[in-house]
XYZ file of C-alpha atoms in Angstrom:
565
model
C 50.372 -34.055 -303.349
C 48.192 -33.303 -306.444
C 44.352 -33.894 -305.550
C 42.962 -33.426 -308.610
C 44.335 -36.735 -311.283
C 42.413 -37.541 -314.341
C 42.502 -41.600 -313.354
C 40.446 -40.888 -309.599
C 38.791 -38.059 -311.167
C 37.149 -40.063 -314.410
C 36.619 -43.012 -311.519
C 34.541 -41.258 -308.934
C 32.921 -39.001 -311.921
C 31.859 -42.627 -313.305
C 30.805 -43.938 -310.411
C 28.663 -41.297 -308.607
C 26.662 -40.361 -311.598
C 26.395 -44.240 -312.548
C 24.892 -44.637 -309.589
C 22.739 -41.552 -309.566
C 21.074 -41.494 -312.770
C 20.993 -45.592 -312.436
C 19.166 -45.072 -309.420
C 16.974 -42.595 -311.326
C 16.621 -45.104 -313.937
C 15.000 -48.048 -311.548
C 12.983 -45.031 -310.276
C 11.246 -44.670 -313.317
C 11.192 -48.510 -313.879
C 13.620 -48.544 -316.375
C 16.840 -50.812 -316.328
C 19.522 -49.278 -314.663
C 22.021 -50.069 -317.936
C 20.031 -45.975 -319.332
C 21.002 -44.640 -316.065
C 24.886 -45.391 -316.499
C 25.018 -44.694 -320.681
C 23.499 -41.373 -319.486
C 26.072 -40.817 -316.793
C 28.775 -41.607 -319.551
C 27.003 -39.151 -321.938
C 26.778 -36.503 -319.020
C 30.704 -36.530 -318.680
C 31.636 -37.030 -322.120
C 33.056 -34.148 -324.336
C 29.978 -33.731 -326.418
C 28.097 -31.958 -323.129
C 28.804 -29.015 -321.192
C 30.306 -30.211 -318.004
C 32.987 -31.958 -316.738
C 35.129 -33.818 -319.017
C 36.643 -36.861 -318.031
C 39.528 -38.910 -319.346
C 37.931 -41.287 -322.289
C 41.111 -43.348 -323.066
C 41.467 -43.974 -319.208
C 37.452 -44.725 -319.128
C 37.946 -47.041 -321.983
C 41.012 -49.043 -319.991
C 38.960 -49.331 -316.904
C 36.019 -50.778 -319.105
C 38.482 -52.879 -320.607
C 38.912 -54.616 -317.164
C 35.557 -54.966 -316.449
C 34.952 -57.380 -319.633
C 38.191 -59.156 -318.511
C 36.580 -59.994 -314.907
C 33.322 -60.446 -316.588
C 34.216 -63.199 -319.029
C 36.163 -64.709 -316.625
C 33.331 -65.056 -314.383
C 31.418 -66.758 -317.629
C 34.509 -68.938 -317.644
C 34.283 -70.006 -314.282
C 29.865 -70.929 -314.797
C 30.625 -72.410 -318.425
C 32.133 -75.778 -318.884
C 34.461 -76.948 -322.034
C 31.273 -79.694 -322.105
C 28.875 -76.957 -322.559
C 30.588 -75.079 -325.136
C 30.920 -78.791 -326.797
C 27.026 -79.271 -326.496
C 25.784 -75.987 -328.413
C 28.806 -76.286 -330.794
C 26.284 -77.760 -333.629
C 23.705 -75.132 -333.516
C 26.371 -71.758 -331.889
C 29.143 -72.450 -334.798
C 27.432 -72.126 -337.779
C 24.776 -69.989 -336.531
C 27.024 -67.277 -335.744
C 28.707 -67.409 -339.130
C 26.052 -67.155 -341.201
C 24.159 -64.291 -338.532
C 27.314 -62.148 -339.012
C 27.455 -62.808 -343.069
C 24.002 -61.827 -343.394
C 24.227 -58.913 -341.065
C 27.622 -57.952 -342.593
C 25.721 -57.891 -346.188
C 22.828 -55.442 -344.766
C 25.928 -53.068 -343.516
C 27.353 -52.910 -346.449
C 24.362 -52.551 -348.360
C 23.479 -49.278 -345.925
C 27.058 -48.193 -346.644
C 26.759 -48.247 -350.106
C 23.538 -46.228 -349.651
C 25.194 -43.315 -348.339
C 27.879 -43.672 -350.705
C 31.034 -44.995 -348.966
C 33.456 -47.448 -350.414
C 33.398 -50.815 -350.171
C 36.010 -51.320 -347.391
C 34.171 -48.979 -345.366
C 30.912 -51.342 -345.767
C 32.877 -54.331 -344.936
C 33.994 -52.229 -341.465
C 30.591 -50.894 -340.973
C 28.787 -54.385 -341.678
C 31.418 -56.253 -338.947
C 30.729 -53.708 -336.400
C 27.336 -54.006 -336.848
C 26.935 -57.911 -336.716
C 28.274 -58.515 -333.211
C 26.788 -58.345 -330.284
C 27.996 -57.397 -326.845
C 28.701 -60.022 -324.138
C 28.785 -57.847 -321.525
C 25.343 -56.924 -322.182
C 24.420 -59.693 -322.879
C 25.371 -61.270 -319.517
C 23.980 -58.717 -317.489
C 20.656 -59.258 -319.291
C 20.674 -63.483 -318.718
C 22.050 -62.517 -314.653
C 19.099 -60.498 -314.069
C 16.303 -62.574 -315.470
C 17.662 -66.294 -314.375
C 18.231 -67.099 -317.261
C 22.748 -68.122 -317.293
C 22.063 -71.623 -316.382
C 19.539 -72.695 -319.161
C 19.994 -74.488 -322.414
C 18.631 -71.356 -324.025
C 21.426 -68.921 -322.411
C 23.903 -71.141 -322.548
C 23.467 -71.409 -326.805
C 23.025 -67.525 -326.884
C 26.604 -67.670 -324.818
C 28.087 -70.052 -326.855
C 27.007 -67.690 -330.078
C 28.547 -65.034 -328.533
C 32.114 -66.698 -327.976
C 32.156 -67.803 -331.407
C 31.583 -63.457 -332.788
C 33.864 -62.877 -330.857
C 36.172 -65.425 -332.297
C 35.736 -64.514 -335.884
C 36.186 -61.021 -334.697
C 39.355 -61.872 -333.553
C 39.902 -62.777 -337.033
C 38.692 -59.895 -338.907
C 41.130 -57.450 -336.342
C 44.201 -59.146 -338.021
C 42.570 -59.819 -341.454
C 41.069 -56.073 -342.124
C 44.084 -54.034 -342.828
C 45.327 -56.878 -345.963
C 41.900 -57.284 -347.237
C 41.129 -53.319 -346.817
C 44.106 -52.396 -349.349
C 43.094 -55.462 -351.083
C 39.325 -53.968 -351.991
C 40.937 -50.460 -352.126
C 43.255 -51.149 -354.826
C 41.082 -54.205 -356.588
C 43.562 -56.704 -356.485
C 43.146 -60.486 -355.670
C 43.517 -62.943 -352.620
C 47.159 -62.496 -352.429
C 49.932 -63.960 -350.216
C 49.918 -61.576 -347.883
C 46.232 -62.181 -347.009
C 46.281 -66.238 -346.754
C 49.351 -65.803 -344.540
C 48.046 -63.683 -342.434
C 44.618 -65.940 -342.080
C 47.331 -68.925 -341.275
C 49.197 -66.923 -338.582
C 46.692 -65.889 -336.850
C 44.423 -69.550 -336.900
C 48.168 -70.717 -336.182
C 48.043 -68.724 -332.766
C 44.886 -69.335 -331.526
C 44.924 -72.521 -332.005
C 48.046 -73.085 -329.988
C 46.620 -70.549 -327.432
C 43.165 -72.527 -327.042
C 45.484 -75.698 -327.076
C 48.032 -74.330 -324.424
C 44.853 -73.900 -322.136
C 42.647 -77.175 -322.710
C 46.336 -79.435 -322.095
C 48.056 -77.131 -319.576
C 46.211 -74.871 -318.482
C 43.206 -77.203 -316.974
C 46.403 -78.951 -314.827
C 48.393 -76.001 -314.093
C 45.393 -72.757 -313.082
C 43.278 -75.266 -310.415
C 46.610 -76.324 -309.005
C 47.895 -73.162 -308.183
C 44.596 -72.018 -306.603
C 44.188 -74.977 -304.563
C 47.916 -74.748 -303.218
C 47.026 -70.624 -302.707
C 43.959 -71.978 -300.653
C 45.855 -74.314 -298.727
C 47.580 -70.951 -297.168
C 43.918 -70.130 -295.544
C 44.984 -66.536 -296.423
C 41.932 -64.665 -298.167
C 44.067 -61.762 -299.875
C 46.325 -64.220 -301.239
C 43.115 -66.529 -302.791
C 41.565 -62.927 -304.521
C 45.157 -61.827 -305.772
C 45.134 -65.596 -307.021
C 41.849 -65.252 -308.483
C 42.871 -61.495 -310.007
C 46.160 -62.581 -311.047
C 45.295 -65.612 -313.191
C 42.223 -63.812 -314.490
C 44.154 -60.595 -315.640
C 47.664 -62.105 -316.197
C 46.239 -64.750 -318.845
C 43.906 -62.341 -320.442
C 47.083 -59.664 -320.911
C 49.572 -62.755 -321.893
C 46.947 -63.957 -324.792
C 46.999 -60.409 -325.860
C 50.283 -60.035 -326.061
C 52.016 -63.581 -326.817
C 48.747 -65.373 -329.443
C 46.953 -61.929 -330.826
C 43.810 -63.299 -328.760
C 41.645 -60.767 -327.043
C 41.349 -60.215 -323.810
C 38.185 -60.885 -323.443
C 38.531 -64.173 -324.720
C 41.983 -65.125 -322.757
C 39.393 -64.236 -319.793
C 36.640 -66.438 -320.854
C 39.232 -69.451 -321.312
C 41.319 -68.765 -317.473
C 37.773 -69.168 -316.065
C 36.948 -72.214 -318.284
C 40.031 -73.322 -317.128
C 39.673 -72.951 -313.800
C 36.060 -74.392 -313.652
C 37.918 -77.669 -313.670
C 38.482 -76.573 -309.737
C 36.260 -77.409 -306.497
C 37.495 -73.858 -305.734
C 35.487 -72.357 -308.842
C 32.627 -70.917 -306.920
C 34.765 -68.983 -304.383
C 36.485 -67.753 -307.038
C 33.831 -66.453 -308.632
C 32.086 -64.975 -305.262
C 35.324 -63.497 -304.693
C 35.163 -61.534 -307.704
C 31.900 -60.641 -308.211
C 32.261 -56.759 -306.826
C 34.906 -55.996 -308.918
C 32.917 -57.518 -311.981
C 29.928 -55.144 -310.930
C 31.941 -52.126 -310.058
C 34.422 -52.379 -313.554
C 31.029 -53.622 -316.027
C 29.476 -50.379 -314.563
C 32.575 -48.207 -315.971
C 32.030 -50.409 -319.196
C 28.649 -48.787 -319.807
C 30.034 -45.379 -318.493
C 32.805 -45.260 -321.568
C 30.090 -45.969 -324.143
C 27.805 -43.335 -323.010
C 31.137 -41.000 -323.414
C 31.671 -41.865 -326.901
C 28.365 -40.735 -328.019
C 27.580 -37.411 -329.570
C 23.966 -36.555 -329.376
C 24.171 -34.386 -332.361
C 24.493 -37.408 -334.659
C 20.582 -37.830 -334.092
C 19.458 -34.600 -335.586
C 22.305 -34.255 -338.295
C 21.630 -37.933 -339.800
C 18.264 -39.423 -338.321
C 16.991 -41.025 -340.999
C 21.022 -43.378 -341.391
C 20.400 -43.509 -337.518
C 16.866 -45.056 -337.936
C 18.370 -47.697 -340.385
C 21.122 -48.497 -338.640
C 18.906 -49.089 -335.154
C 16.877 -51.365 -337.358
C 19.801 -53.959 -338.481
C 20.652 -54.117 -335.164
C 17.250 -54.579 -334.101
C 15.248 -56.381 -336.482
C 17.704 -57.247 -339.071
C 20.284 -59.989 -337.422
C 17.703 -60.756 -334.718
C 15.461 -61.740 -337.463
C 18.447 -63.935 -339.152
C 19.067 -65.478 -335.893
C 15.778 -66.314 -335.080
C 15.168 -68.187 -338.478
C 18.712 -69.972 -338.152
C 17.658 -71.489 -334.748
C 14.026 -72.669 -335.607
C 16.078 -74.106 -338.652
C 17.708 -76.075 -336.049
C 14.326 -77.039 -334.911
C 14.957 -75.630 -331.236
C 11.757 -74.449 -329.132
C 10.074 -71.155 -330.162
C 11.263 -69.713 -326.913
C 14.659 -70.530 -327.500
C 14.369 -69.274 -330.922
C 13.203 -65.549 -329.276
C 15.710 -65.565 -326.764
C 18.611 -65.936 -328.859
C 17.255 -62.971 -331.609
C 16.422 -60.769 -328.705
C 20.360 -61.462 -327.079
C 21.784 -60.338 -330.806
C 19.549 -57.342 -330.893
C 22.820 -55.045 -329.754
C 26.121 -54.234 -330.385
C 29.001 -53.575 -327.746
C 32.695 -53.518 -327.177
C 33.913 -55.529 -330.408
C 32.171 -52.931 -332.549
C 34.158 -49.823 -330.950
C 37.268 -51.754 -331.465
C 36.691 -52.637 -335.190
C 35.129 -48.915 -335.619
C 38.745 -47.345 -333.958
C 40.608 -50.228 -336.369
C 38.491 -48.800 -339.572
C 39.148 -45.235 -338.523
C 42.628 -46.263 -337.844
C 43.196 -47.071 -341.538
C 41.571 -44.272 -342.438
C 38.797 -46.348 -344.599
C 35.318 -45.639 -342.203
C 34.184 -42.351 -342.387
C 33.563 -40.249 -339.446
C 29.855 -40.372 -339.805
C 30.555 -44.268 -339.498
C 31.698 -43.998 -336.200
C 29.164 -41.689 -335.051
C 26.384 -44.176 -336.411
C 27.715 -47.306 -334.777
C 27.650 -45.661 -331.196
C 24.296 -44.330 -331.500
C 23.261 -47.344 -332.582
C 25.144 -49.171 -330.020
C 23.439 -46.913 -326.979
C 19.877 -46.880 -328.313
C 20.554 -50.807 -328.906
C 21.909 -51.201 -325.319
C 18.747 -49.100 -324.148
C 16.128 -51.279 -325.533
C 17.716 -54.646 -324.789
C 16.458 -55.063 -321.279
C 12.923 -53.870 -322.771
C 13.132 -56.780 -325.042
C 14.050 -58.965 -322.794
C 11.096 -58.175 -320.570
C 8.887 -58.855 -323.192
C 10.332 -61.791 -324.095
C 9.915 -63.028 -320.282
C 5.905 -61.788 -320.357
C 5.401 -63.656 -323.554
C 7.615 -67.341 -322.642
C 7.192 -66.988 -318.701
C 10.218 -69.355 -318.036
C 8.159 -72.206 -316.843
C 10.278 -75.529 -315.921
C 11.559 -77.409 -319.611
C 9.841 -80.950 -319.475
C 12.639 -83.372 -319.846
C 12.466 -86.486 -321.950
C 9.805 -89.082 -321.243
C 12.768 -91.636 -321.099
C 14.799 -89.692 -318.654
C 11.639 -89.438 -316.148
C 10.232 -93.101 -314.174
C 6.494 -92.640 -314.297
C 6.234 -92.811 -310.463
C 7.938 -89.163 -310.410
C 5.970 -87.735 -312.523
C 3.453 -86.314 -310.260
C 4.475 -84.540 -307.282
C 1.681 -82.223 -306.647
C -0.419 -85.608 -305.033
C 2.626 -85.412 -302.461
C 1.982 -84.038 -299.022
C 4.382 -83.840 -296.052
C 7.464 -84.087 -298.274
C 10.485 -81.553 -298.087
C 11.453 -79.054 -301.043
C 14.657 -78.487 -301.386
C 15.239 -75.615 -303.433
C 18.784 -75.723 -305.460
C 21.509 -78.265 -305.339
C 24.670 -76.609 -305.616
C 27.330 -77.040 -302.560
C 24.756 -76.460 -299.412
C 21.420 -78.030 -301.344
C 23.779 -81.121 -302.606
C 24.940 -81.899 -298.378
C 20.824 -81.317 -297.390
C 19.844 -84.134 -299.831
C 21.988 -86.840 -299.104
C 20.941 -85.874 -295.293
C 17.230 -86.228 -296.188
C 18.172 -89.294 -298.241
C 19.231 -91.301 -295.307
C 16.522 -90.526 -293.053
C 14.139 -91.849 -295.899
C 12.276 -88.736 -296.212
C 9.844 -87.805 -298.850
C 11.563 -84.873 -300.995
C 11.204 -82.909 -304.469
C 14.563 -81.331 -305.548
C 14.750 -78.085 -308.058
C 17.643 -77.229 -309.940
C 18.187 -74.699 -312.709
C 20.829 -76.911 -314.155
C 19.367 -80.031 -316.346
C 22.484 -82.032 -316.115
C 21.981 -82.290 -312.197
C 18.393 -82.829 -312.869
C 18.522 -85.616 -314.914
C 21.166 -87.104 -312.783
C 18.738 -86.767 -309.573
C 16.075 -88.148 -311.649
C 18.014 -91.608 -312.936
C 19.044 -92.236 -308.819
C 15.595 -92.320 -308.199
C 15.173 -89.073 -306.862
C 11.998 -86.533 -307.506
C 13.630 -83.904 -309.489
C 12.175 -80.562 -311.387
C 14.223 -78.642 -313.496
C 13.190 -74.676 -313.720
C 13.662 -71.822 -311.672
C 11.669 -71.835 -308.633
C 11.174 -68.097 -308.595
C 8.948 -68.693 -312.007
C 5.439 -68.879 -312.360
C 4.048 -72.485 -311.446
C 7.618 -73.965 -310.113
C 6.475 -74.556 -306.725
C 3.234 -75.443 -307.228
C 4.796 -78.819 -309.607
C 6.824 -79.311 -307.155
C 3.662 -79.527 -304.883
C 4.151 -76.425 -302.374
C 0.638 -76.751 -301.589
C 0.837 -80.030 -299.164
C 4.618 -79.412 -298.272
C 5.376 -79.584 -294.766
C 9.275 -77.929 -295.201
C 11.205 -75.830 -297.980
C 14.770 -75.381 -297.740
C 16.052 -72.682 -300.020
C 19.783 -73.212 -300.462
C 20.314 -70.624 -303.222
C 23.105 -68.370 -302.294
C 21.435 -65.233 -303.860
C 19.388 -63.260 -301.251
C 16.759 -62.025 -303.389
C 16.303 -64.636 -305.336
C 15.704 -66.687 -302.024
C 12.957 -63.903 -300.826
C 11.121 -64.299 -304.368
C 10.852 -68.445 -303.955
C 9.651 -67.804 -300.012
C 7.251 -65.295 -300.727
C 5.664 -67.048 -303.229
C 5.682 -70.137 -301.274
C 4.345 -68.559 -298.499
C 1.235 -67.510 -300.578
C 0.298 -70.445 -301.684
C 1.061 -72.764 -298.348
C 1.129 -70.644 -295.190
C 1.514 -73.022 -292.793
C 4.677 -74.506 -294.406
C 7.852 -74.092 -292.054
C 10.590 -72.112 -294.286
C 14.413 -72.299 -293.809
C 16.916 -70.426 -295.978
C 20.299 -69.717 -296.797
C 22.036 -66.212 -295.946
C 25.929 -64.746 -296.753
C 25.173 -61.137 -294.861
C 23.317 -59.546 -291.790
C 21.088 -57.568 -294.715
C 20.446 -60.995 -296.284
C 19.057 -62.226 -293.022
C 17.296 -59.676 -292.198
C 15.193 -59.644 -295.847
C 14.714 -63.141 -295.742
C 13.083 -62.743 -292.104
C 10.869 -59.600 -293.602
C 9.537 -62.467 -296.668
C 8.398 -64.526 -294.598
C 11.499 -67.099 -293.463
C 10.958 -69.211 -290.477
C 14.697 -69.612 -289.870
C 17.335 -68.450 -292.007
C 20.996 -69.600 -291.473
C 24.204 -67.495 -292.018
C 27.622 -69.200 -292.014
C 29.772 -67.650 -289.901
C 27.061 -67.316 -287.498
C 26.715 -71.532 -287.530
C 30.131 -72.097 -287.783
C 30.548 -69.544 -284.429
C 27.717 -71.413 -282.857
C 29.271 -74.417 -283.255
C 32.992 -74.007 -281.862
C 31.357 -72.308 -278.914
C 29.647 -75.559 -278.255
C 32.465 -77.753 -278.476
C 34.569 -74.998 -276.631
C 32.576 -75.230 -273.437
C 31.974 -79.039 -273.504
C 35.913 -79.403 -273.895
C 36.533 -77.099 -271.237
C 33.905 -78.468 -269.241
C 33.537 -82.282 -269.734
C 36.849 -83.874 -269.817
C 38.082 -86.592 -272.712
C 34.986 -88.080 -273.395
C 32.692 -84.761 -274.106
C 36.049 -83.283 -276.185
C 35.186 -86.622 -277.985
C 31.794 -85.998 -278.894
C 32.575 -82.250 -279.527
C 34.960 -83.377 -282.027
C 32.737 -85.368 -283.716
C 30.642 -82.992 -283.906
C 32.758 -80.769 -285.411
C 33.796 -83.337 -287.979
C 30.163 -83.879 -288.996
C 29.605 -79.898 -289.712
């Protein structure tokens, strides 16, 4: 049996060096994104070295925005795509016109035609969602209004990207041979609004009954493997079917499976259940890019290099950020939004290929794309940073009608309870708390639960506890008890080491999903910190020995017990 295959070989070349020079990367304080585009650059064919297998590397990356945007399916709602419609839809369109004019107006520059400026302008105004993502996961940032209209821009690129793929080859010949709008170009534009359509149709009608039935009767089996092949199957299979069958890319057939599938109580297992292979595959994403890239292209055209950098950079960002203020959106929001544009990804390698394809970009074209698309994927998490040290994301006062004056101030609390999120666990600790009439404050990083809270009565703060003045709102300092519910480990350690600074007597219990979790949670300063299976073991050895050991009436109680957990 042959040891040495290019698919395990480009895999475990990918993965070791991702994780080397990413570990380098955090070393040196830098995001970790350098250390893989280095590790791609390090195996590609433009460095001594091994060489791995870039079509296969490109595949594998393929899969990884598949499970990504199905994972930004599964945390974003039809109703939230509905609610930054007005400011995402035409924002996007007139970003990419303006940034599609500044291509073109570099291409012309260096002398190319005006099909290849049309190319080179696309690729240049649209951003990467993968990147993107990875930058809102780290800094807490998915769940608010300001990522979820930065999202919601996003989709609708990568929409009208969709479009340009099928339009470019008509209109290319079109501007090559100075002819009109013909036939052939407005029935192409009909076909393929034709398919999507019924594709985005097909999902909204059938899809929302048919995808959360078939997981819940898959989860109804109790077997695990079966739920992630579920999970894999419906992710990958309608992603490759809107490929194939509606022109639609996989990325978006992704996005819409999850969307789809949100409709499901089952939408958060799915989601943990796929969460390594989203990390693992987004990793080989970054790998490919870094493979693409030819250093050389930075000494044989800098000053073309510079330029491009700076449309990416300053030019759309700068569009952006005036088309959102236009909308009369916070400054913050404004920022955020520029500063998620400021890149280009995987839409931009596939129009590049496409332009190269029809033989209309020139090879310098491609060469300045991916250096600009690494140097822009470089900076991004800088930005990002600095965005987060100049708008520290403090909680986003809701409307004075939304808020009864007698909630207003909790820091003149004392003894109450914080409970910190109100997904699954935090929702179950609240009613609890509820009916034993105790003093609580609730926060939530999502504003529709807040406001909800708020209008039952209930003290409410919407924000991320982990940011700077959360807790103390929420009024930390007299608190006699903070439950942190949040399923993410580290972002639990953050909220109880800062509440632990500023209240040291208060009694802390969290939420753990791992042996490591409970044992960093203990080293931040937890009280008590609660892991599942541990409970749930606990708990059916208590009702085993007082049925064994108590007759009917204790197997009673046990099983009421049971029933209550």
């Amino acid at each position: 049996m042959p040891h040495h295959v290019p698919l395990i070989a480009t895999m475990v070349a990918a993965i070791v060096l991702a994780f080397v020079f990413g570990a380098l990367a955090h070393r040196l304080r830098l995001s970790p994104l350098v250390g893989y585009l280095l590790a791609g650059v390090a195996i590609g064919p433009f460095t001594p070295g091994f060489v791995g297998d870039m079509q296969l590397a490109s595949q594998l990356a393929e899969i990884g925005v598949i499970l990504l945007m199905f994972g930004v399916g599964l945390h974003f709602s039809l109703d939230d795509l509905m609610k930054v419609r007005a400011i995402a839809v035409p924002g996007a369109v007139v970003q990419i016109a303006i940034a599609t004019a500044m291509g073109w107006g570099l291409a012309s520059f260096l002398g190319w035609s005006l099909a290849a400026g049309l190319v080179f302008g696309l690729a240049l105004s649209v951003a990467s969602t993968v990147v993107l993502l990875r930058a809102l996961e780290q800094l807490n940032l998915f769940r608010t209004e300001r990522g979820r209209i930065a999202i919601g821009w996003l989709i609708v690129e990568d929409l009208a990207m969709v479009l340009a793929l099928v339009l470019l080859p008509p209109v290319s010949r079109m501007l090559e041979s100075g002819g009109g709008m013909d036939g052939e170009v407005l029935l192409s534009l009909a076909w393929t609004l034709g398919k999507v359509a019924l594709f985005v149709a097909l999902m909204l009608v059938g899809g929302r009954r048919v995808v959360p039935w078939v997981l819940d009767r898959i989860a109804r089996t109790g077997s695990r493997e079966l739920f992630t092949l579920c999970v894999l199957a419906l992710a990958l299979g309608i992603a490759y079917g809107s490929a194939t069958l509606f022109s639609v890319s996989f990325a978006l057939g992704a996005f819409f499976a999850g969307m789809v599938l949100n409709e499901s109580d089952l939408s958060h297992r799915a989601a943990e259940q796929t969460l390594p292979l989203q990390d693992a595959f987004a990793v080989l994403f970054f790998v490919s890019v870094g493979m693409l890239f030819d250093p050389a292209v930075l000494t044989r055209s800098p000053w073309a290099v510079l330029a491009t950098l700076a449309i990416i950079l300053l030019g759309k960002s700068v569009a952006a950020f005036g088309l959102v203020l236009l909308f009369r959106y916070p400054l913050r929001t404004a920022v955020t939004v520029a500063v998620s544009l400021a890149q280009i990804g995987e839409f931009s390698f596939i129009l590049v290929a496409l332009g190269m394809q029809l033989g209309i970009l020139p090879e310098e074209g491609q060469g300045l794309i991916l250096a600009g698309a690494l140097l822009s994927i470089t900076a991004n998490p800088l930005l990002f940073a600095a965005v987060q040290r100049l708008f520290p994301d403090e909680a986003e006062p809701l409307p004075p009608a939304d808020t009864a004056p007698e909630l207003r101030d909790y820091q003149a609390l004392s003894g109450h309870v914080i409970v910190v999120g109100h997904g699954r666990v935090g929702r179950y600790v609240t009613q609890a708390l509820l009916a034993e009439d105790r003093p609580l404050v609730v926060i939530d990083l999502q504003r529709e639960r807040v406001k909800s809270l708020q209008a039952a009565g209930v003290r409410a703060i919407y924000g991320n506890a982990n940011a700077a003045g959360i807790l103390e709102r929420a009024g930390v300092q007299g608190a006699s008890l903070l439950l942190v519910t949040v399923p993410d480990a580290l972002e639990g350690g953050g909220v109880v080491q800062q509440a632990r600074s500023v209240n040291p007597s208060i009694a802390i219990a969290a939420r753990a999903h791992s042996d490591e979790a409970v044992a960093h949670l203990d080293r931040t300063g937890a009280d008590a910190v609660f892991m599942g299976e541990r409970e749930i073991a606990r708990r059916m050895i208590d009702y085993a020995g007082h049925a064994a050991g108590d007759g009917d009436g204790d197997e009673a109680d046990g099983a009421g017990v049971l029933a209550a957990t």
